[in-house]
Backbone as a ProteinNet text record, in pm:
[ID]
protein_1_A
[PRIMARY]
MKFLKDLTLGHYYPISSPIHSLDPRVKIVGLLLSGVTLFTLKNILGLAFFFLASLLLIRFADLPLVTVLRGLRPFTWLFFLTACIQLLLTEGSPIFGLGPLDIAREGVYQAVHICGQLALFILFSSILTLTTSPLELLRALEKFGNPFKKARVPVADLSLAMLLCIRFLPLLGQEAQRIFEAQKVRGINYRSGSLRNRLEKFHGIFLPLLYNVLGRAEELATAMAVRGYGHSVEKQTIKQNLVPPRRLGHAIIIHGNPSAVAGQTQQEDSI
[TERTIARY]
-9020.6	-9138.1	-9105.8	-8978.8	-8943.9	-9001.4	-9023.8	-9073.3	-9214.3	-9288	-9422.5	-9419.2	-9305	-9294	-9298.8	-9261.5	-9255.5	-9390.9	-9494.3	-9625.3	-9679.3	-9703.6	-9756.6	-9904	-9954.4	-10094.1	-10182.2	-10265.9	-10351.5	-10304.4	-10179	-10127.1	-10167.2	-10172.4	-10198.7	-10082.8	-10028.2	-9913.6	-9964.6	-9991.6	-10059.7	-9966.5	-9957.4	-9883.4	-9966.5	-9916.5	-9984.9	-9913.3	-9986.7	-9929.7	-10042.3	-10009.5	-10115.4	-10195.3	-10130.9	-10202.6	-10292.6	-10247.8	-10331.4	-10458.2	-10446.5	-10560.3	-10661.9	-10629.4	-10725.2	-10846.2	-10961	-11080.7	-11058.8	-11095	-11070.9	-11142.8	-11257.4	-11327.3	-11248.2	-11179.9	-11094.6	-10981.1	-10923.2	-10812.7	-10860.6	-10978.7	-11031.7	-11060.5	-11122.8	-11149	-11018.1	-10919.3	-10789.1	-10724.5	-10739.7	-10684.3	-10753.7	-10885.8	-10959.8	-10921.8	-10914.9	-10876.8	-10733.8	-10645.6	-10507.1	-10498.3	-10577.9	-10577.3	-10627.2	-10735.5	-10788.8	-10686.8	-10622.8	-10522.6	-10401.3	-10359.4	-10242.5	-10262.6	-10377.6	-10399.4	-10442.6	-10453.5	-10479.2	-10356.1	-10247.8	-10124.5	-10062.7	-10003	-9943.6	-9791.4	-9732.9	-9587.8	-9531.3	-9405.5	-9337.9	-9302.6	-9282.6	-9249.3	-9361.2	-9486.3	-9598.6	-9594.6	-9551.8	-9538.8	-9430.5	-9326.8	-9220.9	-9274.2	-9362.5	-9422.5	-9509.8	-9582.4	-9664	-9576.2	-9461.1	-9369.3	-9316.1	-9283.7	-9240.6	-9353.1	-9477.9	-9591.5	-9607	-9585.5	-9594.3	-9485.3	-9366.1	-9259.2	-9294.7	-9358.8	-9401.5	-9509	-9602.2	-9705.2	-9642.9	-9545.5	-9477.6	-9404.8	-9347.1	-9276.4	-9374.1	-9485.7	-9583.8	-9652.2	-9662.1	-9724.7	-9628.1	-9500.6	-9397.7	-9387.1	-9398.6	-9385.8	-9241.5	-9192.1	-9056.1	-9050.1	-8968.9	-8965.1	-8924.8	-8822	-8773.5	-8880.8	-8951.5	-9055.5	-9169.4	-9209.6	-9318.8	-9278.8	-9156.6	-9112	-9091.9	-9051.5	-9038	-9173	-9279.3	-9412	-9446.1	-9365.2	-9387.6	-9327.6	-9240.3	-9173.5	-9269	-9373.2	-9465	-9537.2	-9538.4	-9605.9	-9507.8	-9386.8	-9287.6	-9337.9	-9408.4	-9460.4	-9558.1	-9637.4	-9732.6	-9658.5	-9555.2	-9476.9	-9405	-9351.4	-9279.2	-9373.2	-9491.2	-9587.5	-9634.4	-9661.7	-9705.1	-9597	-9471.9	-9361.6	-9343.2	-9354.6	-9338.4	-9447	-9569.8	-9679.6	-9655.5	-9613.7	-9591.8	-9471.1	-9366	-9245.8	-9269	-9347.8	-9364.3	-9477.7	-9576	-9694.5	-9704.5	-9620.2	-9626.1	-9540.9	-9600.3	-9530.2	-9468.6	-9360.1	-9294.2	-9155.9	-9069	-8931.2	-8850.8	-8805.4	-8733.8	-8597.9	-8564.9	-8434.5	-8342	-8394	-8318	-8417.4	-8369.3	-8454.2	-8438.2	-8547.3	-8547.8	-8609.5	-8526.9	-8578.5	-8663.7	-8783.5	-8871.5	-8940.9	-8923.7	-8991.3	-8893.7	-8947.2	-8869.2	-8915.4	-8819	-8847.8	-8844.4	-8957.4	-8968.5	-8942.1	-8901.9	-8878.3	-9007.8	-9118.5	-9248.5	-9288	-9247.6	-9277.1	-9205.5	-9079.9	-9003.8	-9068.5	-9108	-9172.4	-9303.1	-9385	-9512.6	-9491.7	-9390.1	-9363.5	-9327.3	-9238.5	-9198.5	-9316.5	-9394.5	-9505.6	-9614.3	-9658.5	-9768	-9722.4	-9601.7	-9550.9	-9538.5	-9499	-9493.1	-9630.1	-9731.2	-9867.5	-9915.4	-9892.9	-9935.2	-9862.1	-9731	-9651.9	-9696.4	-9722.9	-9764.2	-9902.4	-9993.5	-10127.3	-10120.3	-10039.2	-10021.8	-9956.6	-9863.5	-9796.8	-9894.8	-9980.2	-10081	-10181.3	-10217.7	-10310.6	-10248	-10118.9	-10049.8	-10045.9	-10024	-10024.4	-10161.7	-10267.4	-10402.2	-10423.4	-10388.6	-10411.6	-10316.7	-10195.3	-10100.4	-10140.1	-10214.8	-10250.9	-10397.5	-10471.3	-10613.9	-10642.6	-10701.8	-10735	-10847	-10854.6	-10960	-11100.8	-11122.8	-11255.6	-11292.8	-11199.5	-11226.4	-11251	-11175.1	-11193.3	-11329.7	-11373.2	-11504.3	-11615.3	-11603.9	-11705.5	-11710.4	-11594	-11590.7	-11657.9	-11631.4	-11694.7	-11845.9	-11890.8	-12034.5	-12097.8	-12027.7	-12081.7	-12095.9	-11998.7	-12007.4	-12121.7	-12156	-12261.3	-12400.1	-12414.8	-12546.2	-12654	-12624.4	-12730.2	-12784.7	-12705.8	-12748.9	-12835.4	-12844.9	-12928.1	-13075.9	-13116.9	-13256.9	-13293.1	-13193	-13217.3	-13195.7	-13191	-13174.2	-13043.7	-12940.3	-12807	-12740.8	-12688.8	-12624.8	-12489.8	-12495.9	-12373.9	-12279	-12330.2	-12244.2	-12172.8	-12245.8	-12184.2	-12079.3	-12109	-12012.2	-11888	-11907.5	-11793.3	-11705.8	-11770	-11694.3	-11620.4	-11684.6	-11618.7	-11495.4	-11508.1	-11393	-11280.7	-11316.1	-11215.2	-11144.9	-11221.7	-11161.3	-11068.1	-11103	-11014	-10880.2	-10885	-10760.6	-10681.3	-10752.1	-10683.2	-10628.7	-10684.1	-10636.5	-10508	-10470	-10346.7	-10223	-10204	-10089.4	-10097.3	-10217.5	-10232.6	-10190.3	-10223.5	-10183.3	-10031.9	-9964.5	-9819.1	-9758	-9814.1	-9761.5	-9779.2	-9895.2	-9920	-9827.1	-9806.7	-9717.8	-9574.8	-9529.7	-9394.7	-9378.8	-9479.4	-9472.3	-9467.2	-9548	-9547.8	-9416	-9364.6	-9237.4	-9125.2	-9121.1	-9017.7	-9034.2	-9159.8	-9182.9	-9137.2	-9165.7	-9122	-8970.4	-8909.3	-8763.6	-8697.3	-8756.4	-8703.2	-8710.9	-8812.1	-8826.8	-8730.5	-8647.5	-8545.4	-8582.4	-8693.4	-8735.6	-8665.9	-8590.5	-8517.5	-8589.1	-8644.1	-8720.1	-8631.8	-8503.4	-8413.8	-8336.6	-8351.6	-8280	-8375.7	-8319.9	-8400	-8443.5	-8509	-8558.3	-8681.1	-8726.9	-8843.3	-8967.2	-8981.7	-9096.6	-9092.6	-8973.7	-8961.8	-8991.5	-8948.8	-8976.3	-9126.4	-9193.3	-9338.1	-9409.9	-9362.9	-9423.6	-9401.5	-9285.8	-9257.9	-9347.9	-9388.6	-9472	-9612.7	-9649.5	-9777.7	-9781.5	-9663.5	-9656.1	-9677.1	-9681.4	-9708.8	-9851.4	-9894.4	-10023.8	-10140.9	-10133.1	-10245.5	-10260.9	-10153.3	-10169.7	-10210.1	-10160.6	-10197.7	-10347.3	-10401	-10543.7	-10624.6	-10577.9	-10649.1	-10647.8	-10533.4	-10522.6	-10604	-10601.2	-10676.3	-10826.1	-10872.1	-11014.2	-11052.5	-10958.3	-10985.1	-10994.4	-10906.1	-10913.7	-11045	-11085.9	-11210.6	-11330.7	-11327.7	-11438.3	-11440.4	-11323.4	-11318	-11370.1	-11335.3	-11383.7	-11535.2	-11588.6	-11733.6	-11804.8	-11747.1	-11806.7	-11804.5	-11691.8	-11681.9	-11782.4	-11802.5	-11899.4	-12041.7	-12070.3	-12203.7	-12231.4	-12129.6	-12146.5	-12173.7	-12114.2	-12133.7	-12260.7	-12341.1	-12470.3	-12466.6	-12360.8	-12354.8	-12453	-12538.9	-12637.2	-12713.9	-12821	-12900.1	-13014.8	-13041.2	-13163.4	-13152.7	-13031.9	-13013.5	-12933.8	-12982.8	-12910.6	-12793.9	-12676.2	-12555	-12542.4	-12500.2	-12482.6	-12346.6	-12300.4	-12173	-12193.6	-12115.3	-12125.7	-12072.4	-11960.6	-11895.9	-11941.6	-11997.4	-12040.4	-11931.1	-11871.7	-11763.8	-11821.2	-11789.1	-11828.5	-11702.7	-11711.1	-11596.9	-11604.1	-11518.2	-11519.5	-11465.2	-11500.9	-11453.6	-11301.7	-11231.7	-11086.8	-11025.2	-11090.7	-11040.3	-11054.2	-11165.6	-11182.2	-11076.4	-11042.5	-10936.5	-10802.8	-10775.2	-10651.7	-10647.8	-10761.8	-10766.4	-10742.2	-10799.7	-10780.7	-10634.5	-10572.3	-10431.7	-10343	-10367.7	-10284.9	-10293.6	-10416.5	-10432.4	-10405.3	-10433	-10424.9	-10283.9	-10187	-10050.9	-9990.8	-9985.3	-9927.8	-10012.7	-10146.5	-10232.6	-10214	-10204	-10186.2	-10052.2	-9946.9	-9815.2	-9811.6	-9874.1	-9877	-9958.2	-10070.3	-10152.1	-10079.7	-10006.8	-9931.7	-9821	-9754.7	-9651.5	-9708.6	-9827.7	-9891.2	-9929.9	-9975.9	-10009.5	-9884.7	-9775.1	-9651.5	-9602.2	-9617.7	-9576.7	-9661.8	-9792.5	-9879.6	-9850.3	-9807.2	-9769.5	-9638.3
-58	-138.4	-285.8	-321.5	-460.3	-552.6	-497.1	-582.5	-632.9	-564.1	-609.6	-741.2	-772.2	-900.2	-1017.8	-992.2	-1099.4	-1130.1	-1057.2	-1078.6	-1216.3	-1299.5	-1434	-1445.5	-1353.4	-1356.7	-1333.8	-1431.7	-1423.6	-1509.3	-1554	-1642	-1786.8	-1865.9	-2009.3	-2085	-2181.6	-2262.5	-2401.1	-2426.3	-2551.9	-2671.9	-2744.9	-2870.9	-2972.5	-3093.3	-3198.4	-3220.6	-3204	-3222.4	-3258	-3310.6	-3341.4	-3219.2	-3102.1	-2980.7	-2932.1	-2945.8	-2906.4	-2991.8	-3118.6	-3209.1	-3195	-3119.8	-3099.5	-3021.2	-3047.3	-2971.1	-2824.4	-2731	-2588.9	-2540.5	-2601	-2560	-2597.2	-2710.7	-2750.6	-2650	-2605.6	-2509.5	-2373.3	-2331.6	-2202.8	-2206.8	-2315.3	-2328.8	-2333.3	-2404.9	-2409.2	-2272	-2192	-2055.9	-1970	-1980.2	-1900.7	-1940.6	-2070.8	-2117.1	-2076.5	-2086.4	-2045.9	-1896.5	-1816.3	-1671.9	-1636	-1700.3	-1673.3	-1710.7	-1827	-1869.8	-1778.6	-1735.9	-1648.6	-1518.3	-1454.3	-1322.3	-1327.5	-1448.4	-1460.4	-1506.6	-1536.2	-1576.3	-1457.6	-1485.5	-1380.6	-1390.5	-1491	-1506.5	-1530.2	-1493.4	-1506.5	-1652.2	-1733.7	-1874.3	-1947	-1911.5	-1970	-1934.6	-1812	-1772.8	-1855.4	-1892.2	-1974.7	-2111.4	-2168.3	-2297.3	-2283.3	-2173.6	-2151.9	-2131.6	-2067.7	-2050.8	-2186.4	-2273.4	-2408.7	-2484.3	-2463.6	-2528.1	-2477.1	-2348.1	-2293.6	-2351.2	-2372.4	-2434.1	-2577.2	-2649.7	-2786.4	-2785.7	-2692	-2682.6	-2651.3	-2561.4	-2528.2	-2650.4	-2728.5	-2850.2	-2952.1	-2975.5	-3073.2	-3026.9	-2896.7	-2844.5	-2834.3	-2868.6	-2861.6	-2721.7	-2621.1	-2482.9	-2437.2	-2348.3	-2294.8	-2205.9	-2243.2	-2174.9	-2028.7	-2002.6	-1865	-1776.5	-1828.9	-1750.5	-1717.3	-1814.9	-1790.8	-1688.4	-1699.8	-1604.4	-1465	-1456.9	-1325.6	-1257.6	-1336.1	-1277	-1182.9	-1181.9	-1088.5	-950.8	-940.3	-812.1	-699.3	-723.8	-612.6	-556.7	-630.2	-584.2	-523.2	-490.3	-431.2	-300.6	-221.1	-93.1	-114.1	-222.5	-252.1	-289.6	-371.9	-410.1	-288.5	-202.8	-84.6	11.1	34.2	123.8	67.2	-63.1	-126.7	-118.4	-143.4	-137.6	4.3	103.1	242	280	239.9	272.4	208.2	82.1	13.5	70.1	103.7	156.1	293.3	375.6	514.3	532.7	444.4	465.7	371.1	267.4	174	225.2	231.5	278.6	160.6	189.2	85	128	30.8	58.1	110.5	235.5	292.8	227.4	205.3	149.4	262	346.2	462.6	567.9	687.6	799	831.9	873.7	916.4	1055.9	1155.6	1291.4	1303.4	1358.6	1369.6	1238.4	1135.3	1007.5	905.1	815.7	706.8	573.9	492.9	360	262.2	199.2	110.1	-33.8	-113	-255.2	-324.6	-284.7	-342	-305.7	-185.7	-146.6	-231.5	-265	-352.6	-490.3	-541.2	-672.9	-672	-567.6	-559.5	-544.9	-469.5	-452.4	-585.3	-661.1	-791.4	-887.7	-885	-978.4	-953.9	-829.6	-799.2	-814.2	-770.5	-788.6	-937.1	-1018.5	-1161.9	-1221.8	-1176	-1224.2	-1188.8	-1065	-1022.9	-1101.1	-1117	-1187.9	-1333.1	-1399.2	-1539.3	-1554	-1462.9	-1472.8	-1449.5	-1354.3	-1331.8	-1453.3	-1516.7	-1635.4	-1750.3	-1774	-1879.5	-1847.7	-1720.3	-1681.2	-1704.7	-1677.2	-1701.7	-1850.4	-1933.1	-2077.9	-2123.5	-2064.1	-2099.6	-2067.9	-1946.8	-1909.5	-1982	-2013.8	-2084.1	-2229.2	-2287.1	-2429.5	-2451.1	-2345.8	-2358.2	-2279.9	-2346.5	-2278.2	-2177.5	-2072.7	-1971.7	-2030.3	-2127	-2185.8	-2263.7	-2340.6	-2415.4	-2320.6	-2212.7	-2115.4	-2048.7	-2018.7	-1957.4	-2053.1	-2180.2	-2278.4	-2295.2	-2294.9	-2310.8	-2192.2	-2071.8	-1954.1	-1957	-2003.7	-2014	-2118.8	-2229.4	-2331.9	-2277.8	-2200.7	-2143.3	-2042.8	-1979.6	-1878.3	-1930.1	-2060.8	-2116.8	-2084.7	-2088.4	-2054.8	-1913.6	-1822	-1683.1	-1659.3	-1760.8	-1743.3	-1730.4	-1791.7	-1780.3	-1637.7	-1560.2	-1419.2	-1330.1	-1390.3	-1320.2	-1242.5	-1296.3	-1238.1	-1289.1	-1201.9	-1248	-1313.2	-1436.9	-1506.2	-1525.5	-1566.4	-1591.6	-1464.8	-1353	-1227.1	-1179.9	-1192.8	-1152	-1240.4	-1370.5	-1461.1	-1428.4	-1400.9	-1364.8	-1233.2	-1136.5	-1008.5	-1026.6	-1108.4	-1135.2	-1203.2	-1299.1	-1370.2	-1276.6	-1189.5	-1096.5	-998.2	-957.8	-868.4	-935.9	-1064.7	-1136.6	-1155.8	-1189.8	-1217	-1090.2	-973.3	-848.4	-799.6	-856.7	-814	-840.8	-962.8	-982.5	-894.9	-874.2	-788.5	-645.8	-599.6	-465.6	-452.6	-554.4	-550.6	-554	-635.2	-642.1	-509.6	-447.7	-319.3	-211.4	-209.7	-109.8	-127.3	-252.3	-277.4	-236.4	-263	-225.2	-73.8	-1.8	144.8	201.2	140.6	186.2	171.7	58.5	37	135	163.4	258.1	398.8	440.1	572.4	578.4	467.2	463.2	477.2	417.3	430.1	575.1	648.3	790.2	881.2	824.4	903	952.7	904.5	948.4	861.8	926	856.9	880.8	773	786.1	783.3	763.3	757.1	886.1	983.1	1109	1218.9	1322.1	1435	1421.6	1526.3	1526.1	1436.2	1419.2	1334.5	1390.8	1520.7	1582.9	1559.5	1571	1547.6	1402.3	1310.7	1169.1	1141.4	1200.4	1180.3	1239.4	1352.8	1412.9	1326.2	1261.6	1174.8	1052	1005.7	886.3	910.8	1036	1062.1	998.7	990.1	928.3	778.5	718.5	575.3	551.6	624.9	596.8	630.8	742.6	779.6	682.9	649.5	545.6	410.4	377.6	249.6	246.5	354.5	360.9	351	418.7	415.5	274.6	206.6	73.3	-30.1	-19.4	-114.9	-97.1	26.5	49.8	0.3	15.5	-36.7	-188.4	-256	-401.6	-445.2	-372.1	-405.9	-389.1	-284.5	-264.8	-374.4	-415.6	-525.3	-654.9	-679.4	-799.4	-795.8	-679.5	-667.1	-689.2	-637.3	-657.2	-804.8	-872.7	-1015.3	-1097.5	-1062.2	-1135.1	-1110.5	-987.7	-957.3	-1029.7	-1039.5	-1109.6	-1258.3	-1314.5	-1456.6	-1483.1	-1380.4	-1399.6	-1405	-1351.1	-1354	-1252	-1295.9	-1206.4	-1275.5	-1211.8	-1263.4	-1353	-1357.7	-1424.4	-1576.3	-1630	-1774.4	-1820.7	-1925.9	-1982.3	-2065.3	-2038.2	-2104.3	-2241.7	-2338.8	-2475.6	-2525.8	-2628.6	-2690.6	-2839.3	-2892.8	-3034.7	-3118.2	-3073.8	-3148.7	-3094.3	-3180.4	-3143.2	-3186	-3087.9	-3116.7	-3152.7	-3272.4	-3317	-3337.6	-3302.1	-3313.1	-3446.6	-3543	-3670.5	-3653	-3745.5	-3733.2	-3731.3	-3805.4	-3808.5	-3673	-3594.4	-3459.8	-3370.7	-3384.7	-3309.1	-3348.9	-3477.8	-3522.7	-3459.4	-3444.6	-3378.7	-3235.2	-3165.5	-3025.1	-3013	-3105.6	-3101.3	-3126.1	-3220.6	-3251.2	-3133.7	-3076.1	-2965.9	-2846	-2813.6	-2697.7	-2730.8	-2853.3	-2887.3	-2891.5	-2934.3	-2947.8	-2815.1	-2711	-2585.1	-2518.9	-2532.9	-2469.4	-2532.3	-2666.1	-2732.7	-2696.9	-2694.9	-2661.1	-2517.1	-2426.7	-2285.5	-2266.8	-2338.6	-2327.6	-2379.9	-2490.7	-2544.7	-2449.7	-2385.7	-2288.9	-2168.5	-2126.2	-2011.1	-2043.2	-2166.8	-2204.6	-2210.5	-2261	-2265.5	-2126	-2030.9	-1894.5	-1830.9	-1863.3	-1805.8	-1862.6	-1991.2	-2051.2	-1991.2
-907.9	-936.4	-959.7	-950.9	-974	-867.1	-745.5	-638.5	-667.8	-758.4	-792.1	-869.9	-932.9	-1001.9	-904.6	-781	-681.4	-619.1	-655.3	-594.1	-631.8	-531.9	-554.3	-516	-437	-396.9	-518.4	-550.8	-668.8	-784.3	-779.7	-884.6	-856.1	-963	-951.2	-1012.1	-936.2	-979.1	-1014.9	-1143.2	-1183	-1189.1	-1080.4	-1076.7	-998.7	-988.2	-913.8	-781	-671.4	-538.2	-441.4	-323.8	-226.1	-183.3	-174.7	-134	-246.9	-371.6	-484.6	-493	-455.7	-468.4	-355.7	-251.3	-142.6	-191.4	-129.5	-162.3	-125.9	-214.3	-184.9	-59.8	-26.6	95.4	219.8	213.9	325.4	343.5	232.5	241.3	289.1	247.6	293.7	443.2	489.1	633	711	657.8	723.4	731.9	624.7	626.2	731.5	740.2	838.7	981.6	1006.7	1140.4	1175.1	1077.7	1101.4	1129.2	1055.6	1078.8	1217.3	1260.5	1394.4	1501.1	1483.3	1581	1579.7	1461	1450.2	1526.7	1505.4	1563.1	1709.4	1765.9	1909.1	1985.9	1915.2	1982.4	2055.5	2169.9	2251.7	2258.3	2195.5	2203.3	2064.5	2048.7	1920	1890.9	1994.6	1973.3	1899.3	1929.5	1856.2	1709.1	1677.1	1537	1467.1	1541.3	1482.5	1441.1	1521.8	1485.2	1360.4	1350.1	1230.9	1108.1	1124.5	1011.6	965.1	1059.8	1022.8	951.8	998.9	932.5	789.4	767.8	631.7	541.9	596.3	517.5	479.4	570.6	539.2	429.7	437.8	333.5	197.9	196.5	70.6	15.6	105.3	62.3	6.4	74.8	27.8	-100.4	-120.2	-241.4	-358.2	-337.7	-442.8	-502.6	-417.7	-461.5	-444.5	-532	-513.5	-389.5	-293.8	-164.5	-179.1	-257.7	-271.9	-334.7	-433.4	-500	-404.3	-323.3	-229.6	-123.9	-71.9	29.8	-28.5	-153.6	-217.1	-236	-229.9	-241.5	-128.5	-22	87.9	60.7	-37.1	-63.3	-99.2	-181.5	-211.5	-88.8	21.9	143.5	243.5	197.4	286.9	345.8	264.1	313.8	428.4	421.9	529.5	657.9	645.7	763.3	822.9	735.7	783.3	856.1	798.9	862.7	996	999.6	1124.7	1231.3	1192	1287.9	1341.7	1255.2	1300.4	1400.7	1373.9	1465.7	1602.2	1602.6	1729.9	1803.9	1731.8	1796.6	1857.3	1790.1	1834.3	1934.1	1932.8	2015.4	2135	2140.2	2252.7	2367.8	2485.2	2603.5	2678.6	2752.4	2829.1	2871.3	2889.5	2931.8	2814	2818.8	2703.2	2681.9	2555.2	2518.2	2472.6	2382.4	2336.5	2290.5	2273.8	2234.2	2087.8	2026.7	1887	1882.9	1911.5	1923.1	2048	2034	2151.7	2187.8	2106.9	2129.9	2186.9	2268	2326.1	2267.3	2225.1	2173.7	2291.1	2320.4	2434.9	2394.2	2493.4	2470.2	2426.9	2490.5	2454.9	2312.8	2268.1	2131.2	2028.9	2057.4	1967	1960.9	2077.1	2081.6	2003.4	2022.3	1951.4	1801	1760.3	1617.1	1552.5	1617	1562.3	1563.3	1671	1685.9	1581.8	1567.3	1474.5	1329.5	1298.7	1161.8	1127.7	1224.9	1201.9	1175.9	1250	1227.6	1086.8	1045.8	911.7	803.1	820	718.8	706.1	817.3	811.6	749.7	781.7	720.9	570.1	526.6	382.8	318	390.1	337.2	320.1	419.2	407.9	296.5	282.9	175.2	38.2	25.4	-101.8	-134.1	-32.4	-55.5	-103.1	-47.9	-91.5	-238.7	-282	-421.4	-516.1	-469.7	-554.9	-578.1	-486.5	-496.7	-532.8	-561	-593.4	-720.6	-818.2	-942.5	-918.8	-1000.1	-980.8	-987.7	-1077.7	-1089.8	-963.9	-910.4	-786.9	-670.1	-664.9	-557.4	-567.3	-689.7	-709.3	-665.8	-703.3	-663.5	-512	-447.9	-302.5	-233.4	-281.2	-220.8	-239.6	-356.5	-380.3	-288.3	-264.8	-175.1	-33.6	11.4	145.2	156.1	45.4	49.1	17.9	-3.4	-35	68.5	199.9	296.3	283	227.2	214.6	91.2	4.4	-114.8	-80.1	32.1	73.1	110	150.8	182.4	61	-57.8	-185	-191.4	-131.7	-141.2	-269.1	-355	-480	-452.3	-405.6	-363.8	-481.2	-594.8	-711	-755.4	-756.9	-798.8	-698.9	-570.4	-468.7	-471.9	-492.6	-501.2	-621.1	-732.7	-852.7	-833.1	-766.3	-741.4	-652.5	-548.5	-461.2	-537.3	-622.5	-699.3	-797.8	-862.5	-958	-888.9	-766.8	-691.2	-665.2	-629.7	-604.2	-732.6	-840.7	-966.9	-1031.3	-996.2	-1055.2	-989.4	-874.4	-809.1	-894.6	-949.8	-1039.8	-1164.1	-1216.6	-1333.5	-1301.9	-1181.7	-1140.1	-1136.9	-1085.2	-1082.3	-1221.5	-1311.6	-1447.7	-1521.5	-1505.9	-1571.7	-1517.4	-1385	-1324.8	-1373.8	-1383.7	-1431.4	-1576.8	-1658.6	-1800.6	-1817.2	-1741.9	-1750.2	-1698.2	-1591.3	-1535.6	-1638.2	-1707.4	-1808.8	-1924.9	-1962.8	-2071.7	-2033.6	-1909.9	-1865.9	-1852.3	-1814.5	-1802.6	-1938.6	-2042	-2177.7	-2224.7	-2179	-2215.4	-2141.4	-2053.7	-1986.5	-1848.7	-1792.9	-1659	-1555.4	-1467.6	-1361.7	-1229.1	-1173.9	-1049.3	-925	-941.2	-826.6	-804	-891.9	-878.9	-834	-773.9	-728.6	-584.3	-537.2	-399.7	-386.9	-262.5	-238.4	-307.7	-305.8	-371.8	-522.1	-582.3	-727.1	-762.9	-677	-703.3	-698.1	-601	-591.2	-712.1	-758.7	-878	-1001.7	-1009.6	-1124.3	-1125.1	-1006.7	-999.4	-1052.2	-1075.4	-1141.2	-1279.1	-1343.2	-1475.2	-1473	-1355.4	-1341.9	-1296.2	-1194.5	-1133.4	-1225.8	-1296.6	-1383.5	-1500.7	-1576.7	-1680.6	-1624.2	-1503.7	-1442.5	-1413.1	-1358.6	-1331	-1459.8	-1564.3	-1692.7	-1751.3	-1748.8	-1806.7	-1728.6	-1595.7	-1514.7	-1535.5	-1541.8	-1568.7	-1707.9	-1803.3	-1937.1	-1937.8	-1863.8	-1853.3	-1787.6	-1684.6	-1616.6	-1710	-1791.6	-1886.7	-1992	-2040.3	-2137	-2076	-1951	-1883.7	-1866.8	-1829.1	-1814.3	-1947.4	-2056.1	-2188.7	-2228.4	-2201.3	-2234	-2154.7	-2028	-1946.4	-1995.3	-2036.5	-2087.2	-2218.8	-2305.2	-2433.1	-2409.6	-2305.7	-2275.5	-2194.4	-2176	-2111.7	-1961.9	-1900.5	-1755.1	-1698.4	-1607.2	-1547.6	-1437.3	-1392.6	-1281.3	-1326.8	-1455.5	-1501	-1498	-1513.6	-1523.4	-1402.3	-1338.6	-1225.8	-1277.7	-1224	-1271.8	-1208.6	-1290.1	-1243.6	-1288.5	-1221.3	-1255.4	-1280.3	-1373.1	-1405.2	-1289.8	-1232.4	-1125.1	-990.6	-908.8	-774.6	-675.6	-612.4	-518	-381.7	-334.9	-202.1	-118.3	7.5	96.4	168.8	135.4	206.8	347.9	438.2	577.2	589.9	504	517.6	485	396.7	368.9	491.3	562.1	685.3	787.2	789	878.1	843.1	711.3	669.2	717	706.9	749.3	898.6	975.4	1121.2	1156.1	1084.9	1112.5	1074.1	953.4	905.1	998.8	1041.5	1128.1	1273.1	1313.2	1454.7	1507.6	1425.3	1475.6	1519.9	1434.7	1482.8	1589.2	1581.2	1679.4	1816.5	1820.6	1948.8	2011.5	1928.7	1982.2	2031.1	1951.3	1991.1	2117.1	2128.8	2249.7	2371.5	2356	2468	2510.3	2413	2444.8	2518.1	2473.1	2534.4	2679.9	2707.3	2844.2	2931.6	2878	2954.8	2989.5	2895.5	2924.2	3032.7	3033.3	3133.7	3272.8	3277.4	3405.6	3456.8
[MASK]
+++++++++++++++++++++++++++++++++++++++++++++++++++++++++++++++++++++++++++++++++++++++++++++++++++++++++++++++++++++++++++++++++++++++++++++++++++++++++++++++++++++++++++++++++++++++++++++++++++++++++++++++++++++++++++++++++++++++++++++++++++++++++++++++++++++++++++++++

């Protein structure tokens, strides 16, 4: 459970940097555009340019590089599952056999390509949460949902729910680590025994974790109710965030450089 300590998605790193000072709506739009471009790329070289762009963003945001990259460790299971599916189900020129299954060259390429897309999108999402405070992120989501208020969509509640889901990810890791350490002190060794015994031992983590997380959620709901949070009063903010034109220019530059290079590379490959 130590890898859960490395989870950066949902954390906020409060420092002063050019990326921190950007309007959160600009960063959200940049993340969406980057995600669309990432998942439409057809070559690995384009992913390399996006990785270099992420390193530049980390540098401009004054974030610790090792900490941000370690934030991908909790998603190792996702990368492993994705790679296995692509390796076993993609047909093509076989490289070697794995029992009755053949591992194709195209399968290896697809595994590396899709895992790279997922890793880069998670990396960009982590940079967004690390450089944007929860309150600013909530306000930005509410601003994007303003057109839906005419259709009586509870934009504020949905935005808050999305934000709480993101913010509960680090809490989930902290609770799991605390329970794991407590069970370890009681003499439970999760590294010994057969696979079935290990899975049975993990019941001692998942059930208390579920109980504690539900308890935290109930405490949060009670605190919000005591503070008068509800549908009856329209929420307002003292500070009205406006996006100046130069901020939009920054977003175009930040997103345009890797996208243009990746698009040019993709055209050269097609030729």
